[in-house]
Short mmCIF file of C-alpha atoms in Angstrom, two decimals:
data_model
loop_
_atom_site.label_atom_id
_atom_site.label_comp_id
_atom_site.label_asym_id
_atom_site.label_seq_id
_atom_site.Cartn_x
_atom_site.Cartn_y
_atom_site.Cartn_z
CA MET R 865 249.96 217.00 -5.69
CA ALA R 866 252.36 216.42 -8.57
CA SER R 867 252.96 213.01 -10.03
CA ALA R 868 256.27 211.83 -11.42
CA MET R 869 256.40 211.47 -15.18
CA GLN R 870 258.97 211.59 -17.95
CA PRO R 871 258.50 214.65 -20.16
CA SER R 872 258.81 214.71 -23.90
CA PRO R 873 261.80 216.75 -25.15
CA ALA R 874 259.41 219.29 -26.69
CA ALA R 875 257.48 219.70 -23.45
CA ALA R 876 260.66 220.15 -21.43
CA LYS R 877 261.90 222.84 -23.82
CA ASP R 878 258.62 224.76 -23.82
CA ALA R 879 258.14 224.56 -20.06
CA GLN R 880 260.93 226.97 -19.08
CA TRP R 881 258.62 229.40 -17.29
CA TRP R 882 261.55 230.43 -15.12
CA ARG R 883 263.73 231.91 -17.89
CA GLY R 884 263.55 235.63 -17.22
CA ALA R 885 261.18 235.18 -14.28
CA ALA R 886 260.72 237.63 -11.42
CA ILE R 887 260.85 235.78 -8.10
CA TYR R 888 259.67 237.25 -4.78
CA GLN R 889 261.53 236.08 -1.69
CA ILE R 890 259.54 235.66 1.51
CA TYR R 891 261.26 235.36 4.88
CA PRO R 892 258.46 233.58 6.78
CA ARG R 893 259.42 234.82 10.23
CA SER R 894 258.91 238.43 9.14
CA PHE R 895 256.24 238.47 6.44
CA MET R 896 252.89 238.14 8.25
CA ASP R 897 251.86 236.74 11.64
CA SER R 898 248.43 235.11 11.71
CA ASN R 899 248.20 234.04 15.36
CA GLY R 900 249.57 236.97 17.38
CA ASP R 901 252.74 235.33 18.70
CA GLY R 902 254.93 237.95 17.03
CA ILE R 903 256.44 235.52 14.53
CA GLY R 904 255.35 235.27 10.90
CA ASP R 905 253.93 231.95 9.72
CA LEU R 906 252.62 230.02 6.72
CA PRO R 907 248.94 231.01 7.15
CA GLY R 908 250.15 234.62 7.32
CA ILE R 909 251.91 234.23 3.98
CA THR R 910 248.79 232.70 2.44
CA SER R 911 246.67 235.60 3.68
CA ARG R 912 248.91 238.15 1.94
CA LEU R 913 249.64 236.36 -1.33
CA GLU R 914 247.37 238.65 -3.36
CA HIS R 915 249.77 241.51 -2.64
CA VAL R 916 252.59 239.46 -4.15
CA ALA R 917 250.57 238.28 -7.15
CA ASP R 918 249.52 241.87 -7.89
CA LEU R 919 253.18 242.82 -8.32
CA GLY R 920 253.35 240.69 -11.46
CA VAL R 921 256.02 238.26 -10.27
CA ASP R 922 256.14 234.69 -11.56
CA ALA R 923 257.03 232.85 -8.36
CA ILE R 924 257.62 233.09 -4.64
CA TRP R 925 260.63 231.66 -2.84
CA VAL R 926 259.89 230.83 0.79
CA SER R 927 262.91 230.71 3.10
CA PRO R 928 263.18 227.76 5.54
CA PHE R 929 260.11 226.87 7.58
CA PHE R 930 261.22 223.32 8.50
CA THR R 931 261.45 221.91 12.01
CA SER R 932 264.46 223.55 13.66
CA PRO R 933 265.85 224.67 17.03
CA MET R 934 266.26 228.06 15.28
CA LYS R 935 269.84 228.65 16.34
CA ASP R 936 270.39 229.92 12.80
CA PHE R 937 266.71 230.73 12.24
CA GLY R 938 265.74 227.73 10.17
CA TYR R 939 268.96 227.06 8.31
CA ASP R 940 269.70 224.49 11.03
CA VAL R 941 267.17 221.81 10.05
CA SER R 942 266.23 219.05 12.47
CA ASP R 943 263.52 217.53 10.25
CA TYR R 944 263.57 218.19 6.52
CA CYS R 945 260.07 216.82 5.99
CA ASP R 946 257.97 218.73 8.48
CA VAL R 947 256.97 222.29 9.34
CA ASP R 948 258.22 223.88 12.54
CA PRO R 949 255.24 224.53 14.86
CA ILE R 950 256.01 228.26 15.02
CA PHE R 951 255.25 228.41 11.28
CA GLY R 952 252.26 226.05 11.21
CA THR R 953 251.66 222.54 9.89
CA LEU R 954 252.02 220.52 6.73
CA ALA R 955 248.33 221.21 6.11
CA ASP R 956 249.12 224.93 6.24
CA PHE R 957 251.88 224.40 3.71
CA ASP R 958 249.52 222.51 1.39
CA ALA R 959 247.06 225.40 1.65
CA LEU R 960 249.86 227.83 0.75
CA VAL R 961 250.76 225.79 -2.34
CA ALA R 962 247.12 225.64 -3.41
CA ARG R 963 246.56 229.39 -2.98
CA ALA R 964 249.78 230.27 -4.79
CA HIS R 965 248.76 228.15 -7.75
CA GLU R 966 245.26 229.68 -7.74
CA LEU R 967 246.92 233.09 -8.11
CA GLY R 968 249.19 231.89 -10.91
CA LEU R 969 252.32 231.85 -8.76
CA LYS R 970 254.93 229.12 -8.79
CA LEU R 971 256.27 228.18 -5.35
CA LEU R 972 259.94 227.58 -4.57
CA ILE R 973 261.35 226.49 -1.22
CA ASP R 974 264.81 226.41 0.31
CA GLN R 975 266.83 223.24 0.65
CA VAL R 976 269.85 223.08 2.95
CA TYR R 977 272.05 220.18 1.88
CA SER R 978 275.45 221.10 3.29
CA HIS R 979 274.54 220.68 6.97
CA THR R 980 271.79 219.88 9.45
CA SER R 981 271.04 220.81 13.02
CA ASP R 982 272.88 218.84 15.69
CA GLU R 983 269.36 217.90 16.85
CA HIS R 984 268.60 216.01 13.63
CA GLU R 985 268.06 212.29 14.22
CA TRP R 986 270.71 211.54 11.59
CA PHE R 987 273.35 213.31 13.66
CA ALA R 988 272.14 211.79 16.92
CA GLN R 989 272.77 208.34 15.44
CA SER R 990 276.00 209.31 13.70
CA ARG R 991 277.62 210.63 16.87
CA SER R 992 276.58 207.63 19.01
CA ASP R 993 279.59 205.50 17.97
CA ARG R 994 281.90 204.84 15.04
CA THR R 995 280.17 201.72 13.72
CA ASN R 996 276.46 202.63 13.44
CA ALA R 997 274.64 202.72 10.08
CA LYS R 998 275.02 206.52 9.82
CA ALA R 999 278.53 206.75 11.24
CA ASP R 1000 279.81 208.18 7.95
CA TRP R 1001 276.86 210.51 7.25
CA TYR R 1002 278.72 213.49 8.72
CA VAL R 1003 282.34 214.62 8.48
CA TRP R 1004 284.27 213.07 11.38
CA ALA R 1005 288.03 213.02 11.86
CA ASP R 1006 290.56 212.08 14.51
CA ALA R 1007 292.51 214.71 16.38
CA LYS R 1008 296.10 215.41 15.47
CA PRO R 1009 298.63 213.74 17.80
CA ASP R 1010 298.66 216.86 19.98
CA GLY R 1011 294.86 216.83 20.28
CA SER R 1012 294.30 219.81 18.01
CA PRO R 1013 291.71 219.84 15.20
CA PRO R 1014 292.32 217.82 12.03
CA SER R 1015 292.91 220.92 9.85
CA ASN R 1016 293.15 224.68 10.10
CA TRP R 1017 289.70 225.28 8.58
CA GLN R 1018 287.69 228.14 10.06
CA SER R 1019 283.92 228.57 10.30
CA VAL R 1020 282.01 231.37 8.58
CA PHE R 1021 280.57 232.56 11.90
CA GLY R 1022 283.92 232.67 13.68
CA GLY R 1023 286.34 230.21 15.29
CA PRO R 1024 287.54 226.78 14.19
CA ALA R 1025 285.33 224.72 11.88
CA TRP R 1026 285.87 221.66 14.10
CA THR R 1027 284.22 220.72 17.40
CA TRP R 1028 285.29 217.85 19.65
CA ASP R 1029 282.68 215.20 20.43
CA ALA R 1030 283.44 212.96 23.41
CA ARG R 1031 280.93 210.28 22.38
CA ARG R 1032 283.00 209.32 19.35
CA GLY R 1033 286.30 210.70 20.53
CA GLN R 1034 286.57 212.64 17.27
CA TYR R 1035 286.05 216.09 15.83
CA TYR R 1036 283.12 216.90 13.55
CA LEU R 1037 283.16 219.57 10.85
CA HIS R 1038 280.84 222.58 10.79
CA ASN R 1039 281.34 225.42 8.33
CA PHE R 1040 278.84 227.58 10.19
CA LEU R 1041 277.66 227.24 13.81
CA SER R 1042 278.94 224.32 15.89
CA SER R 1043 275.28 223.29 16.10
CA GLN R 1044 275.25 222.85 12.30
CA PRO R 1045 277.33 219.70 11.65
CA GLN R 1046 278.49 219.17 8.10
CA LEU R 1047 276.84 216.39 6.11
CA ASN R 1048 279.20 214.06 4.25
CA VAL R 1049 277.62 214.52 0.82
CA HIS R 1050 280.40 212.41 -0.71
CA ASN R 1051 278.46 209.47 0.79
CA ALA R 1052 275.96 208.05 -1.73
CA GLN R 1053 273.55 207.15 1.08
CA VAL R 1054 273.48 210.78 2.17
CA GLN R 1055 272.78 211.86 -1.39
CA ASP R 1056 269.94 209.33 -1.57
CA ALA R 1057 268.45 210.69 1.65
CA LEU R 1058 268.64 214.29 0.42
CA LEU R 1059 267.05 213.37 -2.89
CA GLY R 1060 264.32 211.67 -0.89
CA VAL R 1061 263.69 214.98 0.86
CA MET R 1062 263.42 216.73 -2.48
CA ARG R 1063 260.97 214.10 -3.74
CA PHE R 1064 258.85 214.58 -0.57
CA TRP R 1065 258.32 218.27 -1.37
CA LEU R 1066 257.89 217.72 -5.10
CA ASP R 1067 255.07 215.32 -4.29
CA ARG R 1068 253.44 218.13 -2.28
CA GLY R 1069 253.39 220.32 -5.37
CA VAL R 1070 256.38 222.64 -5.11
CA ASP R 1071 257.68 224.10 -8.36
CA GLY R 1072 261.35 224.41 -7.54
CA PHE R 1073 264.14 224.84 -5.05
CA ARG R 1074 266.68 227.41 -3.99
CA ILE R 1075 269.63 225.38 -2.69
CA ASP R 1076 271.49 227.04 0.15
CA ALA R 1077 275.30 227.18 0.34
CA LEU R 1078 275.65 224.43 -2.27
CA ASN R 1079 279.38 224.88 -2.74
CA PHE R 1080 279.86 223.94 0.92
CA ALA R 1081 278.30 220.51 0.29
CA MET R 1082 281.59 218.64 -0.22
CA HIS R 1083 285.03 218.97 1.33
CA ASP R 1084 288.52 217.68 0.61
CA PRO R 1085 288.60 214.12 2.06
CA GLN R 1086 292.35 214.51 2.71
CA LEU R 1087 291.58 217.41 5.08
CA ARG R 1088 294.44 219.50 3.77
CA ASP R 1089 295.03 222.89 5.40
CA ASN R 1090 293.71 225.96 3.65
CA PRO R 1091 296.44 228.39 2.50
CA PRO R 1092 296.54 231.92 3.90
CA ALA R 1093 294.70 234.61 1.95
CA PRO R 1094 296.79 237.39 0.41
CA ALA R 1095 296.86 240.79 2.05
CA THR R 1096 293.85 243.00 1.43
CA ASP R 1097 292.72 246.50 2.34
CA LYS R 1098 289.33 245.16 3.46
CA PRO R 1099 288.83 244.69 7.21
CA ARG R 1100 289.04 241.11 8.45
CA THR R 1101 286.53 240.51 11.21
CA ARG R 1102 286.71 236.69 11.34
CA PRO R 1103 289.47 234.05 11.22
CA PHE R 1104 287.59 232.76 8.15
CA ASP R 1105 288.70 235.90 6.29
CA PHE R 1106 292.39 235.03 6.67
CA GLN R 1107 292.23 231.90 4.48
CA LEU R 1108 291.67 230.92 0.88
CA LYS R 1109 288.82 228.44 1.13
CA LYS R 1110 290.48 225.83 -1.09
CA TYR R 1111 289.80 222.60 0.77
CA ASN R 1112 286.86 223.02 3.16
CA MET R 1113 284.41 223.62 0.28
CA SER R 1114 284.02 223.68 -3.51
CA HIS R 1115 285.03 220.07 -4.19
CA PRO R 1116 284.98 219.18 -7.92
CA ASP R 1117 282.55 216.28 -7.30
CA ILE R 1118 279.67 218.63 -6.44
CA PRO R 1119 278.48 218.83 -10.08
CA HIS R 1120 278.07 215.04 -10.10
CA PHE R 1121 275.60 215.32 -7.21
CA ILE R 1122 273.89 218.14 -9.08
CA GLU R 1123 273.38 215.78 -12.02
CA ARG R 1124 271.39 213.51 -9.70
CA ILE R 1125 269.30 216.50 -8.54
CA ARG R 1126 268.53 217.46 -12.14
CA ALA R 1127 267.60 213.90 -13.08
CA LEU R 1128 265.07 213.87 -10.24
CA THR R 1129 263.53 217.26 -11.00
CA ASP R 1130 263.22 216.33 -14.68
CA GLU R 1131 260.94 213.48 -13.63
CA TYR R 1132 258.45 216.10 -12.46
CA THR R 1133 258.62 218.34 -15.52
CA ASP R 1134 255.54 218.14 -17.73
CA ASP R 1135 253.43 220.37 -19.97
CA SER R 1136 252.47 222.51 -16.97
CA GLY R 1137 256.02 223.64 -16.38
CA ALA R 1138 259.56 222.79 -15.42
CA ILE R 1139 260.87 222.34 -11.89
CA PHE R 1140 263.24 225.25 -11.33
CA THR R 1141 266.50 224.91 -9.41
CA VAL R 1142 268.77 227.78 -8.40
CA ALA R 1143 271.88 227.56 -6.25
CA GLU R 1144 273.28 230.12 -3.87
CA VAL R 1145 277.03 230.27 -4.52
CA GLY R 1146 279.43 232.48 -2.61
CA GLY R 1147 283.17 232.49 -2.06
CA ASP R 1148 286.42 233.23 -3.80
CA GLU R 1149 285.63 231.29 -6.99
CA ALA R 1150 281.91 231.95 -7.19
CA GLU R 1151 281.64 232.71 -10.92
CA ALA R 1152 283.50 229.56 -11.99
CA GLU R 1153 281.43 227.42 -9.65
CA MET R 1154 278.14 228.94 -10.74
CA LYS R 1155 278.98 228.08 -14.33
CA ALA R 1156 280.01 224.54 -13.42
CA PHE R 1157 276.78 224.07 -11.46
CA THR R 1158 274.57 225.28 -14.36
CA GLN R 1159 276.39 224.20 -17.50
CA GLY R 1160 274.41 222.35 -20.17
CA GLU R 1161 271.12 220.52 -19.68
CA ALA R 1162 272.18 218.09 -16.95
CA HIS R 1163 272.79 220.54 -14.12
CA LEU R 1164 270.84 223.24 -12.27
CA ASN R 1165 268.82 225.83 -14.16
CA SER R 1166 270.42 228.84 -12.55
CA ALA R 1167 272.71 230.19 -9.83
CA TYR R 1168 273.19 233.47 -8.07
CA GLY R 1169 276.15 234.87 -6.24
CA PHE R 1170 277.10 237.98 -4.33
CA ASN R 1171 277.97 240.45 -7.09
CA PHE R 1172 275.43 242.94 -5.76
CA LEU R 1173 274.42 241.63 -2.33
CA TYR R 1174 277.43 242.97 -0.44
CA ALA R 1175 278.65 245.65 -2.84
CA ASP R 1176 279.02 248.93 -0.98
CA ARG R 1177 278.38 250.98 -4.14
CA LEU R 1178 276.24 250.53 -7.24
CA THR R 1179 278.36 251.50 -10.24
CA PRO R 1180 277.99 251.03 -13.99
CA GLY R 1181 281.19 249.01 -13.98
CA LEU R 1182 279.82 246.63 -11.37
CA VAL R 1183 276.72 245.98 -13.48
CA CYS R 1184 278.60 245.45 -16.75
CA ALA R 1185 281.15 243.17 -15.11
CA ALA R 1186 278.38 241.00 -13.63
CA LEU R 1187 276.50 240.71 -16.93
CA ALA R 1188 279.71 239.95 -18.82
CA GLU R 1189 280.14 236.80 -16.74
CA TRP R 1190 277.00 235.33 -18.36
CA PRO R 1191 277.17 235.68 -22.15
CA ASP R 1192 274.38 234.31 -24.31
CA ASP R 1193 276.50 231.36 -25.45
CA PRO R 1194 275.52 227.70 -25.95
CA GLY R 1195 276.16 225.69 -22.81
CA THR R 1196 276.49 228.72 -20.51
CA GLY R 1197 273.98 228.69 -17.68
CA TRP R 1198 271.28 231.22 -16.90
CA PRO R 1199 272.00 233.77 -14.16
CA SER R 1200 269.81 235.03 -11.35
CA TRP R 1201 270.29 238.39 -9.67
CA ALA R 1202 269.38 239.82 -6.27
CA PHE R 1203 270.19 243.25 -4.89
CA GLU R 1204 269.16 242.32 -1.34
CA ASN R 1205 268.00 239.28 0.64
CA HIS R 1206 267.60 237.94 4.17
CA ASP R 1207 271.38 238.01 4.70
CA ALA R 1208 272.39 241.17 2.84
CA PRO R 1209 271.67 244.76 3.93
CA ARG R 1210 268.95 246.76 2.22
CA ALA R 1211 270.32 248.09 -1.06
CA VAL R 1212 269.00 251.64 -0.72
CA SER R 1213 270.90 251.96 2.56
CA ARG R 1214 274.12 250.68 1.02
CA TRP R 1215 273.96 252.45 -2.32
CA CYS R 1216 272.22 255.79 -2.02
CA PRO R 1217 275.12 258.30 -1.80
CA ALA R 1218 275.99 259.97 1.49
CA GLY R 1219 273.53 262.65 2.44
CA CYS R 1220 270.56 261.15 0.61
CA SER R 1221 267.33 262.84 1.60
CA PRO R 1222 264.07 260.88 1.88
CA GLU R 1223 263.21 262.18 -1.60
CA ASP R 1224 266.59 261.02 -2.92
CA ILE R 1225 266.04 257.58 -1.39
CA ALA R 1226 262.65 257.30 -3.07
CA ALA R 1227 264.11 258.32 -6.43
CA PHE R 1228 267.06 255.98 -6.02
CA ALA R 1229 264.71 253.09 -5.18
CA ARG R 1230 262.75 253.68 -8.40
CA MET R 1231 265.93 253.72 -10.48
CA LYS R 1232 267.22 250.61 -8.71
CA MET R 1233 264.01 248.70 -9.40
CA ALA R 1234 264.10 249.72 -13.06
CA LEU R 1235 267.69 248.53 -13.30
CA LEU R 1236 266.97 245.19 -11.63
CA ALA R 1237 264.06 244.58 -13.99
CA SER R 1238 266.28 245.36 -17.00
CA LEU R 1239 268.95 242.75 -16.28
CA ARG R 1240 269.35 239.60 -18.35
CA GLY R 1241 268.51 236.65 -16.12
CA ASN R 1242 266.02 235.94 -13.40
CA ILE R 1243 265.49 238.70 -10.88
CA ILE R 1244 264.80 238.15 -7.18
CA ILE R 1245 262.91 240.78 -5.21
CA TYR R 1246 263.21 240.52 -1.43
CA GLN R 1247 260.09 241.24 0.60
CA GLY R 1248 259.72 244.96 1.18
CA GLU R 1249 262.05 245.87 -1.66
CA GLU R 1250 258.96 246.87 -3.63
CA LEU R 1251 258.29 249.41 -0.84
CA GLY R 1252 261.83 250.81 -0.80
CA LEU R 1253 262.52 249.68 2.76
CA GLU R 1254 265.73 250.85 4.43
CA GLN R 1255 268.02 248.83 6.68
CA ASP R 1256 266.73 248.98 10.26
CA ASP R 1257 269.21 249.69 13.05
CA ILE R 1258 268.84 247.00 15.73
CA PRO R 1259 270.51 247.69 19.09
CA PHE R 1260 272.75 244.99 20.53
CA GLU R 1261 270.31 244.06 23.29
CA LEU R 1262 267.63 243.19 20.69
CA LEU R 1263 269.86 241.21 18.32
CA HIS R 1264 269.02 237.63 17.38
CA ASP R 1265 271.56 237.10 14.59
CA PRO R 1266 274.29 234.76 15.95
CA GLU R 1267 276.95 236.06 13.56
CA ALA R 1268 276.32 239.70 14.51
CA ILE R 1269 276.38 238.86 18.22
CA ALA R 1270 279.64 236.92 17.88
CA ASN R 1271 281.40 239.65 15.87
CA TRP R 1272 279.81 242.75 17.39
CA PRO R 1273 280.13 245.54 16.39
CA LEU R 1274 282.10 244.88 13.19
CA THR R 1275 279.64 242.56 11.42
CA LEU R 1276 276.51 244.29 10.18
CA SER R 1277 273.52 242.52 11.69
CA ARG R 1278 271.35 240.47 9.36
CA ASP R 1279 268.47 241.33 11.70
CA GLY R 1280 268.30 244.81 10.16
CA VAL R 1281 267.01 243.34 6.88
CA ARG R 1282 264.78 240.78 8.61
CA THR R 1283 262.50 243.20 10.44
CA PRO R 1284 258.76 242.65 9.91
CA MET R 1285 257.03 243.67 6.72
CA PRO R 1286 255.02 246.91 7.27
CA TRP R 1287 251.45 246.50 6.09
CA VAL R 1288 249.70 249.28 8.03
CA ALA R 1289 251.42 252.60 8.69
CA HIS R 1290 249.41 253.82 11.72
CA ASP R 1291 249.95 250.59 13.70
CA PRO R 1292 253.17 250.55 15.83
CA ARG R 1293 253.47 246.87 14.85
CA GLY R 1294 253.04 247.74 11.18
CA GLY R 1295 249.99 245.49 10.86
CA PHE R 1296 252.38 242.54 10.97
CA SER R 1297 251.06 241.06 14.20
CA THR R 1298 248.58 241.66 17.01
CA GLY R 1299 251.33 240.67 19.42
CA SER R 1300 254.84 241.96 20.04
CA PRO R 1301 256.93 241.40 16.89
CA TRP R 1302 260.11 239.34 17.27
CA LEU R 1303 262.05 242.31 15.88
CA PRO R 1304 260.95 245.95 16.04
CA VAL R 1305 259.31 247.63 13.07
CA GLY R 1306 261.34 250.74 12.24
CA GLU R 1307 259.45 254.03 12.16
CA ALA R 1308 260.91 255.13 8.81
CA ASN R 1309 259.82 251.88 7.19
CA ARG R 1310 256.32 252.09 8.69
CA THR R 1311 255.81 255.30 6.70
CA ARG R 1312 256.36 253.17 3.58
CA ALA R 1313 253.72 250.60 4.56
CA VAL R 1314 251.64 248.82 1.93
CA ASP R 1315 248.41 250.61 2.86
CA VAL R 1316 250.04 254.03 2.30
CA GLN R 1317 251.65 253.14 -1.02
CA ALA R 1318 248.60 251.31 -2.37
CA ASN R 1319 246.79 254.65 -2.66
CA ASP R 1320 249.73 256.66 -4.02
CA PRO R 1321 250.25 256.37 -7.79
CA GLU R 1322 253.73 257.88 -7.44
CA ALA R 1323 254.88 255.38 -4.81
CA LEU R 1324 257.44 252.66 -5.45
CA LEU R 1325 254.83 249.91 -5.06
CA GLY R 1326 252.91 251.07 -8.12
CA PHE R 1327 256.13 251.75 -9.98
CA THR R 1328 257.29 248.18 -9.29
CA ARG R 1329 254.06 246.81 -10.73
CA ARG R 1330 254.47 248.91 -13.86
CA MET R 1331 258.12 247.99 -14.23
CA LEU R 1332 257.47 244.25 -13.92
CA ALA R 1333 254.60 244.53 -16.40
CA LEU R 1334 256.96 246.25 -18.84
CA ARG R 1335 259.54 243.49 -18.38
CA ASN R 1336 256.92 240.80 -18.91
CA GLU R 1337 255.53 242.33 -22.09
CA THR R 1338 258.92 243.22 -23.62
CA PRO R 1339 260.77 240.18 -25.02
CA ALA R 1340 264.10 242.00 -25.14
CA LEU R 1341 263.92 242.76 -21.41
CA ARG R 1342 262.64 239.39 -20.22
CA GLN R 1343 264.83 237.04 -22.24
CA GLY R 1344 266.89 239.04 -24.71
CA ARG R 1345 270.64 239.06 -24.98
CA VAL R 1346 272.88 241.87 -23.78
CA ALA R 1347 274.00 243.54 -27.01
CA GLN R 1348 275.91 246.25 -25.16
CA CYS R 1349 276.74 247.26 -21.60
CA ARG R 1350 278.81 250.40 -21.28
CA ALA R 1351 279.95 252.45 -18.30
CA ASP R 1352 280.30 256.19 -18.84
CA GLY R 1353 281.01 257.88 -15.53
CA ASP R 1354 277.79 257.63 -13.53
CA LEU R 1355 275.83 256.60 -16.64
CA LEU R 1356 275.05 252.99 -17.45
CA TRP R 1357 274.13 252.22 -21.07
CA LEU R 1358 272.47 248.82 -21.54
CA THR R 1359 271.08 247.47 -24.82
CA ARG R 1360 268.93 244.32 -24.83
CA GLU R 1361 267.85 242.52 -28.01
CA ALA R 1362 265.42 239.71 -28.84
CA ALA R 1363 263.26 238.66 -31.81
CA GLY R 1364 264.00 241.75 -33.85
CA GLN R 1365 263.38 244.08 -30.92
CA SER R 1366 266.09 246.36 -29.53
CA VAL R 1367 265.68 248.20 -26.24
CA LEU R 1368 268.04 250.86 -24.91
CA CYS R 1369 268.17 251.39 -21.13
CA VAL R 1370 270.07 254.35 -19.71
CA PHE R 1371 270.52 254.83 -15.97
CA ASN R 1372 272.06 257.69 -14.02
CA LEU R 1373 273.52 256.10 -10.90
CA GLY R 1374 274.86 259.39 -9.59
CA ALA R 1375 273.58 262.52 -7.86
CA SER R 1376 274.33 264.97 -10.71
CA GLU R 1377 272.38 265.60 -13.91
CA HIS R 1378 273.85 264.43 -17.24
CA ALA R 1379 273.02 265.45 -20.79
CA ILE R 1380 272.26 262.69 -23.29
CA ASP R 1381 271.05 262.54 -26.89
CA VAL R 1382 268.94 259.48 -27.72
CA THR R 1383 265.87 258.64 -29.78
CA GLY R 1384 263.28 255.91 -29.72
CA ARG R 1385 259.81 255.00 -28.51
CA GLU R 1386 259.59 255.68 -24.81
CA LEU R 1387 258.78 252.62 -22.71
CA LEU R 1388 259.73 254.12 -19.33
CA ALA R 1389 260.97 257.43 -17.99
CA THR R 1390 261.39 258.00 -14.29
CA ASN R 1391 262.70 260.74 -12.01
CA GLY R 1392 262.45 263.37 -14.75
CA ALA R 1393 264.33 261.48 -17.46
CA THR R 1394 264.07 262.78 -21.04
CA THR R 1395 265.82 261.93 -24.29
CA SER R 1396 268.13 264.91 -23.71
CA ALA R 1397 268.84 264.80 -19.96
CA LEU R 1398 269.02 262.41 -17.05
CA PRO R 1399 268.54 264.09 -13.65
CA PRO R 1400 270.00 262.37 -10.55
CA PHE R 1401 268.95 258.71 -10.28
CA ALA R 1402 266.89 258.90 -13.46
CA ALA R 1403 266.17 255.98 -15.78
CA LEU R 1404 265.05 255.93 -19.40
CA ILE R 1405 264.04 252.89 -21.44
CA LEU R 1406 263.44 253.25 -25.20
CA GLU R 1407 262.50 250.80 -27.92
CA THR R 1408 264.90 251.63 -30.74
CA ALA R 1409 264.03 248.85 -33.19
#
């Protein structure tokens, strides 16, 4: 277990293992089941960690495994400092930390600070009356004179963001499910309690945190109504989409709480490495908030938003616009990028042009992995992305995702990206479990199982290993600045520079061949790329200086 200590300035500077790191996200429920109940667990993760280490990533991020009624599959926490029995025990978690460190992997875990489960003991006390010691730990407000909610705020999952509670005779705020009451993070006692949670896990040896929905952590205390959103050509499937989220989230005091988080994590930074913090930030003002949350040396190390996660097309302009938001300037934070995660649909299913054949999908997945590994910032690979998994189609009767059920059929189910990891192709359960998996394993994805790809040098699994090795051994790719990003039709031209090294990356994001004329030492060529032509979905990386 780690011990708190104050680092020297030199040690803190040299311990930034995370700058340019590749991070592998594990969704525990779907990674590996060790006991045959059809649900993945912590011992299952531990048993498969060699697969992750062999990819060449620097760290794993494990999505929530804390005690929870699972109404939002772990993002509704009822005990921040224990493991839900379906995932194992604290001893299992300690074993996971130990094995990860043996394999040279850092271990990051989720923290959910904007809300808890309504079954958390804090909320049980808070709702009991208006005068108890935790009465102000959640966001409570009186009804308007006509009995309606205190403001017009809407929840992400649909319907008003306020629920009436007869015990207190007041409404409580919830930006997500009504069973996820909003913590009042303006309250210093709440901040102290959350920092205590962070210290609990730091003392168990974790190396960092991904902080969920951080810009929802504080609201406008005046409870002013959100203004209507301007007209758009995008479909609106929820009342939430009809508002500008000006007052229910993104309060300017959030960075002050972040300063307290950073002060705590710095206590645990020593010569063995820094504690890494990355925030998930979505919403209308995501870029500005990500910069505010990561600016200078007193805030979080990094943040990631939704530039790619919900984009319906991968274009050169999209990539250049995202990179332009994070120039290599003093005081500007360090970005993190993900193409897919436990909430966002599989990228190959979103981005491969209409009519993609299985061969096209495989080629596109190679190009996509090469692009991800060429971006300036940290890169996050979601489990199965190294196999090129597609989005699974889950019928309504098998859905678990509360948002998809509430907004059926207009909201794409998150369950389709949460299906079990396929380890063994010939097993109908994909080698994930000896029991019936909580979600079905799609047949197309079973053909991409680990055991099949492990023996195929042309498969995406091997390509991912080679691409991450190239990133790790090439300073310009891992930490270099973006000297140029240029969109030219379907072609993306990206130049990275560091320590006298210049690397040119050219990607064909389209389905037609393009002529090019470049020179340099070849570091990578995929899908038939040459210095004179880029076939569909080809990628070429050259060292030019």
